[in-house]
Coordinates of C-alpha atoms and ligand atoms in Angstrom, one line a residue:
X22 CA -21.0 -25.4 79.2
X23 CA -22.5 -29.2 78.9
X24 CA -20.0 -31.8 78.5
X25 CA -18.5 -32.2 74.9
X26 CA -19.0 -29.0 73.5
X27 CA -15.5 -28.1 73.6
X28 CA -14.6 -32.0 72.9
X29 CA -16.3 -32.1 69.4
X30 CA -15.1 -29.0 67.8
X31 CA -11.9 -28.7 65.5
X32 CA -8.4 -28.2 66.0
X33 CA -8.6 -24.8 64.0
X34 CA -11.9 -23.5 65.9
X35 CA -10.7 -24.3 69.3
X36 CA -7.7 -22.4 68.8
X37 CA -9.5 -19.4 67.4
X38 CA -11.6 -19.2 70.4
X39 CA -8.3 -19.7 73.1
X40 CA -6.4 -16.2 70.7
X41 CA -9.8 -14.6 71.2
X42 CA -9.8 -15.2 74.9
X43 CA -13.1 -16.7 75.0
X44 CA -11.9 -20.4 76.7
X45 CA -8.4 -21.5 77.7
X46 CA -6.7 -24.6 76.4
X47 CA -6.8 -26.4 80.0
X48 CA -11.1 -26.2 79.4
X49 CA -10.8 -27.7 76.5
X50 CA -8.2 -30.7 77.9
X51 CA -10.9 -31.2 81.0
X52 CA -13.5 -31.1 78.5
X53 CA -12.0 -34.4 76.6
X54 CA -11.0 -36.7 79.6
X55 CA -14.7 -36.0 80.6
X56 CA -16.0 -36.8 77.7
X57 CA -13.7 -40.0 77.5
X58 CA -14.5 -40.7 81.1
X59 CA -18.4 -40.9 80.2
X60 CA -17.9 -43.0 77.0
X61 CA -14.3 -45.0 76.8
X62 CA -15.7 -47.8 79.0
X63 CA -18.1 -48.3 76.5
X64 CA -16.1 -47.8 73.0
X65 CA -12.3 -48.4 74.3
X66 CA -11.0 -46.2 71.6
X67 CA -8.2 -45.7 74.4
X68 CA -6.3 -48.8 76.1
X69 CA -5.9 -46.8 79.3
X70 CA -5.7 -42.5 79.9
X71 CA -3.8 -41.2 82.7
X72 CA -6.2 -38.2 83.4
X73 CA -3.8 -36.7 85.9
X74 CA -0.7 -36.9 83.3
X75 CA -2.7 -35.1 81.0
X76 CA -4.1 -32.7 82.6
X77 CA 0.0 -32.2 84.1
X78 CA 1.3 -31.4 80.9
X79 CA 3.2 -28.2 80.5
X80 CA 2.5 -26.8 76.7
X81 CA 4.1 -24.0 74.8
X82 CA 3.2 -21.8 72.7
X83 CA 2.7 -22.3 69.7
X84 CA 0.2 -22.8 66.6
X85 CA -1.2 -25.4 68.4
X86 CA -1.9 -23.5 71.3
X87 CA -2.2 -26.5 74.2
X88 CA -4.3 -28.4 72.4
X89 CA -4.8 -32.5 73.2
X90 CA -3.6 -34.4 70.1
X91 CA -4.6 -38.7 71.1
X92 CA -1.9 -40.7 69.9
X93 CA -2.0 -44.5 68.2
X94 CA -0.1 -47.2 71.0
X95 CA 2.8 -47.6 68.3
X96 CA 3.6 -44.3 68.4
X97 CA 6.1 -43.4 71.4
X98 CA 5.7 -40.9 73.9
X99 CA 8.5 -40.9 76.5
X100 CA 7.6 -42.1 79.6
X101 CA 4.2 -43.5 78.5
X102 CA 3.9 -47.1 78.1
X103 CA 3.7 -48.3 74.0
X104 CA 2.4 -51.7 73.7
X105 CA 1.0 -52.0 70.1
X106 CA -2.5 -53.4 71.3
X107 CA -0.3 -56.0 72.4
X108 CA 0.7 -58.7 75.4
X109 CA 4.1 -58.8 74.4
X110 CA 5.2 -54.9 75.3
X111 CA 3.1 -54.8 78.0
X112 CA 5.1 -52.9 80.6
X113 CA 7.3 -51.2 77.8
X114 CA 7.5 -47.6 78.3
X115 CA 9.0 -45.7 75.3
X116 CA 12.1 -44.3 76.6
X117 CA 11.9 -40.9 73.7
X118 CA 9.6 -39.3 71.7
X119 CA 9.2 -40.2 68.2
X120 CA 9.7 -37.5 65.5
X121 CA 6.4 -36.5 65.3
X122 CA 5.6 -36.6 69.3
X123 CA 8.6 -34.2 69.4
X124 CA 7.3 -32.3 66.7
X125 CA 3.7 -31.6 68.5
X126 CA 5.2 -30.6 71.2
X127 CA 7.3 -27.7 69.8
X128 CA 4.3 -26.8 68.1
X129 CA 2.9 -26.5 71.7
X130 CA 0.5 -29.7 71.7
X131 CA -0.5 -31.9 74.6
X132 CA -0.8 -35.4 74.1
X133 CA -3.1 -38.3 74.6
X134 CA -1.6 -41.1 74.5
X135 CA -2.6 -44.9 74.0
X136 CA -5.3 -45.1 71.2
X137 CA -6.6 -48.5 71.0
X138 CA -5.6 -50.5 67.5
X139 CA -4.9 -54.0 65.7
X140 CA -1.9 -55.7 67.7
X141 CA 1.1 -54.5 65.8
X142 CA -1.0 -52.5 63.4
X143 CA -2.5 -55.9 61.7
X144 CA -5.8 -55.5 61.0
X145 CA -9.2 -54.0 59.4
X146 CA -11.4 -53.8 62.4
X147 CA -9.6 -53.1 65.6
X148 CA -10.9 -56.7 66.7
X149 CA -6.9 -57.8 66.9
X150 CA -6.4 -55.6 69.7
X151 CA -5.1 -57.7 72.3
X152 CA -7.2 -55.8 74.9
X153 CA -10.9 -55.6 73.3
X154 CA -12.2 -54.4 70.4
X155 CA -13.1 -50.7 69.9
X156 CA -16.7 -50.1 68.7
X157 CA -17.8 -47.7 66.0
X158 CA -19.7 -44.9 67.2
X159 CA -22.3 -44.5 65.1
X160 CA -23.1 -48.2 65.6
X161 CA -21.5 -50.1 68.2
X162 CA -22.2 -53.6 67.1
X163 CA -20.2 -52.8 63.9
X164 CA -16.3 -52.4 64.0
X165 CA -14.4 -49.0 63.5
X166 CA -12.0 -50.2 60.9
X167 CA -8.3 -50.6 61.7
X168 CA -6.1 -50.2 62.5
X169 CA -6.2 -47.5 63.9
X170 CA -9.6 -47.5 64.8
X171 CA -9.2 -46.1 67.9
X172 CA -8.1 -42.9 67.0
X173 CA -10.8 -42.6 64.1
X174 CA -13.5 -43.4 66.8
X175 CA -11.8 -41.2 68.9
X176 CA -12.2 -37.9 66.6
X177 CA -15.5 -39.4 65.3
X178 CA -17.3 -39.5 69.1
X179 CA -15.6 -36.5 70.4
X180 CA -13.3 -38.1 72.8
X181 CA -10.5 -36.4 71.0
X182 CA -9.8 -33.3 69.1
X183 CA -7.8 -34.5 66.4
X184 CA -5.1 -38.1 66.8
X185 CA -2.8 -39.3 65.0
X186 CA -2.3 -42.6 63.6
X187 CA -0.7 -44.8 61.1
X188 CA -1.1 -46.1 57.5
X189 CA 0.7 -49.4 56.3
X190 CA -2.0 -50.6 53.7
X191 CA -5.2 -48.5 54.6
X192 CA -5.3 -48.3 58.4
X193 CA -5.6 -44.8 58.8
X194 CA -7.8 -44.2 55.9
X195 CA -10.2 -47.3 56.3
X196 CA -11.0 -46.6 59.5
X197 CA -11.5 -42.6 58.4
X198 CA -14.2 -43.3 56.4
X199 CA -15.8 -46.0 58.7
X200 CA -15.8 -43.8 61.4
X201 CA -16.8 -40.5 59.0
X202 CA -13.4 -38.3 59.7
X203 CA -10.7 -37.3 57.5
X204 CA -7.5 -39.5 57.5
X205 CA -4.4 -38.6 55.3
X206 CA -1.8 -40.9 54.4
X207 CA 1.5 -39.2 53.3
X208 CA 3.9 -39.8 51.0
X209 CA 5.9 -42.3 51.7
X210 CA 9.3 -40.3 53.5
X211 CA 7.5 -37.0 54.2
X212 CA 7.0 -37.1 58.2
X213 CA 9.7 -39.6 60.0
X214 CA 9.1 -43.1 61.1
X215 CA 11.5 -42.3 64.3
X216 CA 9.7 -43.7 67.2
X217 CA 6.8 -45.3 65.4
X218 CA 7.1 -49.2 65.8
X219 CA 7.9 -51.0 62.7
X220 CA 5.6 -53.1 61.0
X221 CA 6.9 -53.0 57.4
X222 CA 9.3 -50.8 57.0
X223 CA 9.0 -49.9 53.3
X224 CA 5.0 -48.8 54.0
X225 CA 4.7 -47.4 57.1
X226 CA 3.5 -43.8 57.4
X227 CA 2.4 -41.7 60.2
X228 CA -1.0 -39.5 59.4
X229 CA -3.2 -37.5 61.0
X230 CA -7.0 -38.2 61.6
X231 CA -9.0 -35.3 62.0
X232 CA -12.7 -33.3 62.1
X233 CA -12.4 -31.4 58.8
X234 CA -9.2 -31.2 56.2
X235 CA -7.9 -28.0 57.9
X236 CA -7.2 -30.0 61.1
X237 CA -5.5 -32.6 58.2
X238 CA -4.0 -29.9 57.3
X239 CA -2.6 -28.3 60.1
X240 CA -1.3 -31.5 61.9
X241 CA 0.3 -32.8 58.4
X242 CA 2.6 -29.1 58.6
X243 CA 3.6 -29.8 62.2
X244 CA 4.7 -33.3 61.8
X245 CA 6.7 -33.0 58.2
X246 CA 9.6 -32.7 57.1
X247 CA 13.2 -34.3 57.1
X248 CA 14.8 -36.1 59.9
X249 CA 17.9 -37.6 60.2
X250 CA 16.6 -40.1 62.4
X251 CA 14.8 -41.3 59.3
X252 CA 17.0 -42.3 56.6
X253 CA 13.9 -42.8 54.2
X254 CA 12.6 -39.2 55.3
X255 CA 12.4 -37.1 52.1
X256 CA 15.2 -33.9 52.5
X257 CA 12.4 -31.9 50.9
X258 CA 11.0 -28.3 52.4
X259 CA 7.2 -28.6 53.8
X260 CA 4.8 -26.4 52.2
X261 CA 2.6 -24.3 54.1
X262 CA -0.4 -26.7 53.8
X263 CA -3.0 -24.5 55.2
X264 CA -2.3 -21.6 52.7
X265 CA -2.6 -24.5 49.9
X266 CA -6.0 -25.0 51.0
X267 CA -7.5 -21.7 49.3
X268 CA -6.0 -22.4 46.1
X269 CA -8.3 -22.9 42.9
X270 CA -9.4 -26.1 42.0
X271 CA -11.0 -25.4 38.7
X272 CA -9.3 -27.5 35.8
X273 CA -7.9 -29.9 38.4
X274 CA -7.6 -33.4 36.2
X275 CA -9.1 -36.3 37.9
X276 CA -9.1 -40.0 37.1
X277 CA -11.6 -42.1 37.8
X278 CA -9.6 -45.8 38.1
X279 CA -12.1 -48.0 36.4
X280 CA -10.7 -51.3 38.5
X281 CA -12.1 -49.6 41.5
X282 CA -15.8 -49.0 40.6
X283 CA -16.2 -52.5 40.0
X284 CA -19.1 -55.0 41.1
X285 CA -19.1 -56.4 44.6
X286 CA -19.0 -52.6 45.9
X287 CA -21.8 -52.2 48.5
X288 CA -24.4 -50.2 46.1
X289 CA -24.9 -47.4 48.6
X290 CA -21.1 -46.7 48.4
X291 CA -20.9 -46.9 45.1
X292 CA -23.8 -44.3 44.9
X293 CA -21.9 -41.7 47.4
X294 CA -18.9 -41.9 45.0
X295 CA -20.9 -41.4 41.9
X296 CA -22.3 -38.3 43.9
X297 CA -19.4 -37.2 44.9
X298 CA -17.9 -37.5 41.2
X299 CA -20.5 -34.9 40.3
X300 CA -20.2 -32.9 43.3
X301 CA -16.0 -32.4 41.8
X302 CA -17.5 -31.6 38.6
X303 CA -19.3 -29.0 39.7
X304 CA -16.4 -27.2 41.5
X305 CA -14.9 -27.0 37.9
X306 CA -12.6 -30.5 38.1
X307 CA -12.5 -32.8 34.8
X308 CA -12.8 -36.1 35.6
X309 CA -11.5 -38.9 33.2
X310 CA -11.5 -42.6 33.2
X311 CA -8.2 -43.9 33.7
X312 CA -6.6 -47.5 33.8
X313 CA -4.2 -48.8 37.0
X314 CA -4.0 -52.4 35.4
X315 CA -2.0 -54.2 37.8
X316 CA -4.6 -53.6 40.4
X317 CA -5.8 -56.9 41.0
X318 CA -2.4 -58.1 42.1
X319 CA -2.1 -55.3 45.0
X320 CA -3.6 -57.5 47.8
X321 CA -1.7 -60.8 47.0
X322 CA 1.8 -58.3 46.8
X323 CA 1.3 -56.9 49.8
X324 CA 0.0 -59.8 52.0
X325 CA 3.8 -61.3 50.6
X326 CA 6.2 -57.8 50.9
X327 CA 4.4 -56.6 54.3
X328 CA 4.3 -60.1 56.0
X329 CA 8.4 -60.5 55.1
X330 CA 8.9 -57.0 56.8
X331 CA 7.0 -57.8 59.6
X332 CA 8.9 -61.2 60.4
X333 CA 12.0 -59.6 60.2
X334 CA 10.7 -56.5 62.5
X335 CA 8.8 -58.5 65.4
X336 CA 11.9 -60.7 65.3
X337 CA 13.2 -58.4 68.0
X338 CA 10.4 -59.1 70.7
X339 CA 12.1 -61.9 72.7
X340 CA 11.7 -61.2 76.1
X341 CA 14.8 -59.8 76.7
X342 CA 14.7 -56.2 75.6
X343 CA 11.0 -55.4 75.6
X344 CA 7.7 -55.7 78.2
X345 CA 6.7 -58.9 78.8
X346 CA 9.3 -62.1 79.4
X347 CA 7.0 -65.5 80.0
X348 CA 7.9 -67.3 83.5
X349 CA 10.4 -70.6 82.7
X350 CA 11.9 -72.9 85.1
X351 CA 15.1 -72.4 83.4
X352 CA 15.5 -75.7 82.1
X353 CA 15.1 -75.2 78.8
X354 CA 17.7 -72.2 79.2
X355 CA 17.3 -69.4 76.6
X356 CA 15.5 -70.9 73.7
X357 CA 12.8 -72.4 75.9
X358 CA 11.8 -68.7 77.1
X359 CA 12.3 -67.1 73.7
X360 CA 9.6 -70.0 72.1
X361 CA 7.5 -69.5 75.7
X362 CA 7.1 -65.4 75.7
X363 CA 6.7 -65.8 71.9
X364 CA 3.8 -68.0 72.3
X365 CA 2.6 -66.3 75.7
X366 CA 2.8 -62.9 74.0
X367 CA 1.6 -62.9 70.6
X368 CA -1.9 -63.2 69.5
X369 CA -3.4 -64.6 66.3
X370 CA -2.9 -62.6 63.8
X371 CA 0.6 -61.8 64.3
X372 CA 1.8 -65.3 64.7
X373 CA 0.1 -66.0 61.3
X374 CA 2.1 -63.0 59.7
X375 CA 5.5 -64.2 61.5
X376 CA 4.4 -67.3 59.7
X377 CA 3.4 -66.1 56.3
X378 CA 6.8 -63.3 56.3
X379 CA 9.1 -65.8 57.2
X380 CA 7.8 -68.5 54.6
X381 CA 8.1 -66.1 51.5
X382 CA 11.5 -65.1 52.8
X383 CA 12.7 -68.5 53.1
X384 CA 15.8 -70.2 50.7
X385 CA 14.0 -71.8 47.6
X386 CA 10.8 -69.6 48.3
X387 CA 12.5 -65.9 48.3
X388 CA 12.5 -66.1 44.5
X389 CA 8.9 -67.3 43.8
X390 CA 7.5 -64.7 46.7
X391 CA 9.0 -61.9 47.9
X392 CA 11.5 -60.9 44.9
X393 CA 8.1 -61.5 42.6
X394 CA 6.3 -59.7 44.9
X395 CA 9.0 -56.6 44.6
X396 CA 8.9 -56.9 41.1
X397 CA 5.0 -56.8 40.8
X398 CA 5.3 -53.6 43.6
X399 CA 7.4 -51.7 41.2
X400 CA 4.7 -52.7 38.1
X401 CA 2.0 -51.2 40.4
X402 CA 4.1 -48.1 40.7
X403 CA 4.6 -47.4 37.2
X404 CA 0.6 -48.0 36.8
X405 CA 0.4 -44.3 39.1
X406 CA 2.9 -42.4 37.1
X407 CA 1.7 -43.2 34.0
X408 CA -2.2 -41.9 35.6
X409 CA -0.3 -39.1 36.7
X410 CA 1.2 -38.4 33.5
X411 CA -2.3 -37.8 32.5
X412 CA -4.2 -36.6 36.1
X413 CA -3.6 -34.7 39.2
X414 CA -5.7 -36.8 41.4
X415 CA -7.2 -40.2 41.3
X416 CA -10.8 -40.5 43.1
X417 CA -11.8 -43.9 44.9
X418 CA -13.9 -45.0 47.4
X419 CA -12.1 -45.8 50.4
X420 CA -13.3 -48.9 51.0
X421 CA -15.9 -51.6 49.5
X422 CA -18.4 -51.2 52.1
X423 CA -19.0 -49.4 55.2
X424 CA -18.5 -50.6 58.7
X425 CA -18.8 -54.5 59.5
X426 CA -20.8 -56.1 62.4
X427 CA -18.1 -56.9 65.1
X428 CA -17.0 -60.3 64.2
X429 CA -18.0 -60.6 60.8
X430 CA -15.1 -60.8 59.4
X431 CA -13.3 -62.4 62.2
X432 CA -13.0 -66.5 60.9
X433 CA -11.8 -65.4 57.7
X434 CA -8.5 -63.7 57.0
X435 CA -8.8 -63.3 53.3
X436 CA -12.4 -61.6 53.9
X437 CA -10.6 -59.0 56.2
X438 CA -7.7 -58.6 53.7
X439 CA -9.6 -57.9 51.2
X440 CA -11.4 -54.8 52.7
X441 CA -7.7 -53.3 51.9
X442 CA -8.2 -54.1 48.2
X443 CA -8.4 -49.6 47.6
X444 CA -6.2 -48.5 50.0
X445 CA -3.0 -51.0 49.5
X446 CA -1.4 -49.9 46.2
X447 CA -0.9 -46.3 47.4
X448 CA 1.6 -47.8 50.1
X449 CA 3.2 -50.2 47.3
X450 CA 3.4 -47.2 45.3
X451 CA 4.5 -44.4 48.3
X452 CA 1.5 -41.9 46.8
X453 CA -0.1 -39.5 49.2
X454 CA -4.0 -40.7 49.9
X455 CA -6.5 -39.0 51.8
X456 CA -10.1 -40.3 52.7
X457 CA -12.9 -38.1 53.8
X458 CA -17.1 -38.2 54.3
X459 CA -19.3 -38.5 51.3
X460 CA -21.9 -40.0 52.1
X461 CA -24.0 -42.1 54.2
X462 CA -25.7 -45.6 53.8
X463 CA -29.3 -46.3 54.4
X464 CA -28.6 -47.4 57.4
X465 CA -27.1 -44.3 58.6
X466 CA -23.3 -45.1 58.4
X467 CA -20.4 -43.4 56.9
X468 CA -18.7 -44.2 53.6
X469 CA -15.5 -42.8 52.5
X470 CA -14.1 -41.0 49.0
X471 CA -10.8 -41.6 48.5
X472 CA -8.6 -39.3 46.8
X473 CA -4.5 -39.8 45.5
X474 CA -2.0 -37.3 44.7
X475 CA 1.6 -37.6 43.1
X476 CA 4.5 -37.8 45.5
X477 CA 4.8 -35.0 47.6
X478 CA 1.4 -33.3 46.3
X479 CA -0.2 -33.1 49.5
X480 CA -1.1 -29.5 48.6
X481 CA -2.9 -30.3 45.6
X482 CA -4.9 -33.2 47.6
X483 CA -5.8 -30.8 50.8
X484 CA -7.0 -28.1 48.2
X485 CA -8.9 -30.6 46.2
X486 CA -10.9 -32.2 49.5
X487 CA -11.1 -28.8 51.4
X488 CA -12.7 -27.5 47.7
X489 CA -15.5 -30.5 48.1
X490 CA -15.6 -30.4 51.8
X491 CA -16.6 -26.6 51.6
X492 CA -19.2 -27.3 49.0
X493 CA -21.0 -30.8 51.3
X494 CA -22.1 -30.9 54.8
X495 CA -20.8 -34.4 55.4
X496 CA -18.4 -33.7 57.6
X497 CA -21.0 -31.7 59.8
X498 CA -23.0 -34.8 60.8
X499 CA -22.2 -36.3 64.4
X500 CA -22.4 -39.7 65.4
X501 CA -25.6 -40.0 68.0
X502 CA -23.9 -43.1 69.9
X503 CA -26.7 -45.6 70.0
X504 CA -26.5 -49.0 71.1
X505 CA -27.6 -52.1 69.3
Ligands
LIG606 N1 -5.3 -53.9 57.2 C1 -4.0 -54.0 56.7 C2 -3.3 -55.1 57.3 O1 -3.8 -55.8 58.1 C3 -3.3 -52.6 56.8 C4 -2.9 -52.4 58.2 C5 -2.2 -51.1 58.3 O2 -2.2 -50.2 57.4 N2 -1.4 -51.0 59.4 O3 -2.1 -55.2 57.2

């Protein structure tokens, strides 16, 4: 069998060729690191894999069926060293499994660990990693998205199966539709944050990115559900998501926001969406315009409420507890090698947010930022359950544009923050978001529709894309990995 052919299929074929007897689960594991082998040096959508550990792994039994699942650096594996795309935890090796690493595991998963990514998650492009960028594969002198662009280019190229990742304001589903893969965000306290490392608390979720919305599916119903390691997990059942998937889709409401189709959107994304509008219309959904006023403040709101969190979470990387600790004389005593591995160990970008999160947190500025931003969170909120008074879903595109040239964006912050501007306010307002291929530019890259569900309706959004996915070939098309 030629390399890859194993590598590029789906979670849910794979596994119906291992119950038939037709390949074993270790052929398809071999068939990855191969494939990663041949093309990682090139893309680095993995820090570093430890072939040998891999290909060691004991795996159950189970509906995953030994099947490699890559996993995002700030996600911990036990054992396996965590470092966030970052100098600081270099040398930190998580000491348990997260939740969801425990979760894949009883499901009978293998795990890749170290997907490449933004350093602490902060980012658009993967171009914050503190160990190289990560290049998109169906160009590789544009970025992936972030961040967790490594696991998106990951799943896109073939070098995974299906990965997880994670989604604070966009970064699994912007890099899911730069990449052309599906990326779910979840609602907010559906799968545990236990063992994923913080960046702002109130936002973080752990999703997967996968092939096809089956995969989404199927990795979504082994990594729900309440944990008591997770006071903010939801003490809700989990459906069974894959079952959801046939449901009917005829009649489902869906509201077109009319802040997101506005000008400034690269025209060839805006023509995918206003395809795929049609394309929903045809499967029997009625789509409406709908209003989410308070849209225009989501960026500014969550540059203030996800910088404060972030301050007070990377507060803890000192050099005494974690990875790396910078070299002092020991003159300067304590303080002088807090300042020194601070300094040593950080990059850019989350020195700028340490700086930005402890600003709007400070005495005489808490008021005028962050409680204003809390209050203007809570106004974006009620902008969603008035839609869903009205909708089932809300339809987007995922982002503005497709994938950037590498370093682009790079000088100017607010150009990078703003390729968030769709994906942000269904963090602020803890809704379930999904992104999936819908097109393709002139140029040949991927662009991504966005679709939102109430809290907790990840059945209705997995019907919903698996109804359009199964009526478009999008999803088909493979990346050829060209240069230049
Ligand atoms: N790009 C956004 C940021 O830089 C979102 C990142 C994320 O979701 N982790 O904060």
């Amino acid at each position: 069998m030629p390399t890859g052919e194993l590598a590029a299929q789906t979670l849910h074929e794979l596994r119906d060729l291992i119950q038939a007897g037709r390949i074993s689960a270790d052929e398809v594991v071999a068939d990855v690191l191969a494939c990663i082998e041949r093309s990682n040096p090139s893309m680095r959508a993995y820090l570093a894999v430890d072939a040998e550990r891999i290909r060691r792994q004991a795996a159950q039994d189970g509906p995953l069926a030994g099947l490699p699942i890559t996993i995002k650096d700030n996600i911990c594996v036990s054992g396996e060293e965590t470092t966030c795309a970052s100098r600081i935890l270099q040398g930190f090796r998580a000491p348990y499994d997260a939740t969801v690493i425990a979760r894949l595991r009883q499901q009978g998963a293998r795990l890749i660990p170290r997907a490449n990514m933004d350093e602490f998650a902060f980012g658009s492009s993967t171009e914050n990693s503190a160990f190289g960028p990560t290049r998109n594969p169906w160009a590789m002198d544009r970025v992936p998205g972030g961040s967790s662009g490594g696991s998106a280019a990951a799943v896109a190229a073939g070098l995974a199966i299906a990965a997880l990742g994670s989604d604070t304001g966009g970064s699994i589903r912007q890099p899911a539709s730069f990449c052309g893969v599906v990326g779910l965000k979840p609602t907010y306290g559906r799968v545990s944050r236990y063992g994923l490392v913080a960046f702002a608390s109130s936002l973080d979720q752990i999703g997967p990115l996968t092939k096809d919305v089956t995969d989404a599916a199927l990795v979504l119903s082994a990594i729900a559900g309440h944990d008591t390691r997770d006071s903010t997990s939801a003490p809700l059942p989990v459906p069974d998501y894959l079952a959801a998937l046939r449901g009917k889709v005829d009649g489902l409401r869906v509201g077109i926001p009319k802040e997101y189709l506005i000008e400034g959107i690269d025209p060839d994304v805006r023509q995918a969406i206003d395809a795929a509008i049609k394309a929903c219309e045809r499967l029997g959904m009625r789509t409406e315009p709908v209003s989410l006023p308070h849209t225009s403040y989501a960026v500014a709101t969550y540059y203030i409420i996800a910088t404060a969190e972030a301050s007070s979470n990377l507060a803890r990387y000192d050099g005494v507890k974690y990875g790396f600790r910078a070299s002092t004389n020991g003159e300067g005593g304590l303080l002088e090698m807090y300042l020194r591995t601070r300094t040593d160990g950080f990059g850019a970008e989350p020195k700028r947010r340490i700086l930005l999160g402890t600003y709007v947190l400070s005495h005489g500025y808490y008021d005028a930022y962050y409680l204003k931003g809390l209050k203007v969170r809570t106004l974006i909120k009620q902008d969603f359950d008035r839609a869903f008074e009205r909708c089932d879903l809300l339809l987007t595109p995922t982002a503005p544009s497709p994938a950037f040239r590498i370093g682009e964006k790079l000088d100017d912050p607010l150009q990078m923050y703003l390729s968030d501007i769709f994906t942000i306010s269904a963090n602020l307002a803890g809704v379930p978001a999904l992104s999936m291929p819908c097109g393709f530019t002139g140029a040949g890259l991927p662009v991504g529709l966005q679709l939102l569900a109430p809290p907790f309706k990840e059945d209705v959004l997995l019907r919903a894309a698996f109804a359009y996915e199964q009526a478009t070939e999008w999803h088909r098309r493979k990346p050829a990995m060209t240069t230049g």
